[in-house]
XYZ file of C-alpha atoms in Angstrom:
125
model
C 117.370 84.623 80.373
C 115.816 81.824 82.283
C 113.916 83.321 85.455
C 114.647 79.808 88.464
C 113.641 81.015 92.121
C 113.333 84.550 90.924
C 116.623 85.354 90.028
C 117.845 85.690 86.104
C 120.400 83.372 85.406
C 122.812 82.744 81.902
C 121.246 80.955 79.586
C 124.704 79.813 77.734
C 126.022 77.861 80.219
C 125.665 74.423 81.681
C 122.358 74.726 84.069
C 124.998 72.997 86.702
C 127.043 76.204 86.438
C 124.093 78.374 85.618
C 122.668 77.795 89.182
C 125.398 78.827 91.118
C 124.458 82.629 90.572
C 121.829 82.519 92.885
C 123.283 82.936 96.652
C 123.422 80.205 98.332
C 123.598 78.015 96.131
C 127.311 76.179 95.217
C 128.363 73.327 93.304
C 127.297 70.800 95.934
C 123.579 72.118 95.746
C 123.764 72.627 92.271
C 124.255 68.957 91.871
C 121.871 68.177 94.759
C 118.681 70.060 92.841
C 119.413 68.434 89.737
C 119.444 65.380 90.768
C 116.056 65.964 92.553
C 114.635 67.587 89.442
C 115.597 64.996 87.246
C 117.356 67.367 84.768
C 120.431 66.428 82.801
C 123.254 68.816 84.152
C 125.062 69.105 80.847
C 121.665 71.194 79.597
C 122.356 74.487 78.541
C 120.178 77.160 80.666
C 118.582 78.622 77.655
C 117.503 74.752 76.771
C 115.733 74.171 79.434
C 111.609 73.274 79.060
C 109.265 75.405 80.893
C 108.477 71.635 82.920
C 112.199 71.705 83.892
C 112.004 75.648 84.876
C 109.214 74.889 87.483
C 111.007 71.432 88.724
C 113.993 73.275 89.479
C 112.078 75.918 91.075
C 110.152 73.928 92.896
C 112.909 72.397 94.652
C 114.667 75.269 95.721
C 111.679 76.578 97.378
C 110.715 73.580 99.110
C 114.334 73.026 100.563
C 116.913 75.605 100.476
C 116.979 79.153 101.887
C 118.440 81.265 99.516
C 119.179 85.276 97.958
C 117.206 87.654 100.266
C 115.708 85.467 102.960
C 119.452 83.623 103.602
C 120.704 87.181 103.680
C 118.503 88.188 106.442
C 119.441 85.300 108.298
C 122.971 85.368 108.100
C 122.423 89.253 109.102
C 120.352 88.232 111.920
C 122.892 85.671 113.228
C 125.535 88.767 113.110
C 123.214 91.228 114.910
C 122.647 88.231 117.565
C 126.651 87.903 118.030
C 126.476 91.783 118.411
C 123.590 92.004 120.972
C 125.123 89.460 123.224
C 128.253 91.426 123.652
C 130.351 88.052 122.280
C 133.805 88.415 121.288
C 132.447 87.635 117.670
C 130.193 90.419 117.668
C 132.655 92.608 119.018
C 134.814 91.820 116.334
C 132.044 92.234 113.625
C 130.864 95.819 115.447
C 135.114 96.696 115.228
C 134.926 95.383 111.077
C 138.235 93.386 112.021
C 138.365 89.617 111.137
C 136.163 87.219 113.285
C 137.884 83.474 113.177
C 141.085 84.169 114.513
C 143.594 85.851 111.521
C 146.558 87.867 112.127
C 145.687 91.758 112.160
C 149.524 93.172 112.577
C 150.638 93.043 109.185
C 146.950 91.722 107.142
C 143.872 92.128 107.135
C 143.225 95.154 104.648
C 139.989 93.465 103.308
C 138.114 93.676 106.651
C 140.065 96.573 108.115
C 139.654 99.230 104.955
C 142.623 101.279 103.272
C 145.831 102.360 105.538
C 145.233 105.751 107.460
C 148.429 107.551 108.408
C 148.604 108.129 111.928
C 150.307 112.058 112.153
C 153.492 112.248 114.251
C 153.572 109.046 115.702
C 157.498 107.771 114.600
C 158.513 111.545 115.641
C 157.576 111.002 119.389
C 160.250 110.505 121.802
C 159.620 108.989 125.372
């Protein structure tokens, strides 16, 4: 497996495709790097020269934050929302959705598995 900005990526697909397994990176970067690397994206991974390798690396370090250092900053920018008491850090410290979706009837991904509240239809006021 081809080793580009540190991360191991398939060798049997398109490099266009190939790149996408590194965070950060999407199809619009993917592109972008290519391009500045001056690599055919229809190359398979595992075809790549060791020239093309450190192009392709090279780029990617010089101009996009990705894996761990991208995950520290987004976790930074979450910890920020948190310590100024915002209503998106509120939301994030709560683990209920942050842009504004429904939470009556959705929201199982951010809000975890159903727990049964005991006795609550049996009350009578």
């Amino acid at each position: 497996m081809p080793r580009i900005a540190g991360i191991d990526i398939p060798e049997k697909k398109k490099i266009r495709y190939s790149l996408r397994y590194i965070h950060g990176i999407g199809p619009r970067f993917s592109d972008d790097i290519l391009t500045a690397a001056g690599v055919s994206p229809d190359t398979k991974a595992g075809d790549l020269t060791e020239a093309e390798v450190v192009a392709i690396t090279g780029v990617i370090e010089e101009g996009y934050l990705v894996e761990g250092s991208l995950r520290r900053q987004v976790q930074q920018n979450v910890q920020r929302l948190r310590d100024i008491r915002s209503y998106r850090g509120d939301r994030h410290r709560r683990g209920l959705p942050t842009r504004g979706q429904r939470t009556k009837c959705n929201a199982r991904t951010r809000k975890g598995r159903k727990r049964t509240v005991a006795g609550k239809k049996g009350v009578k006021g």
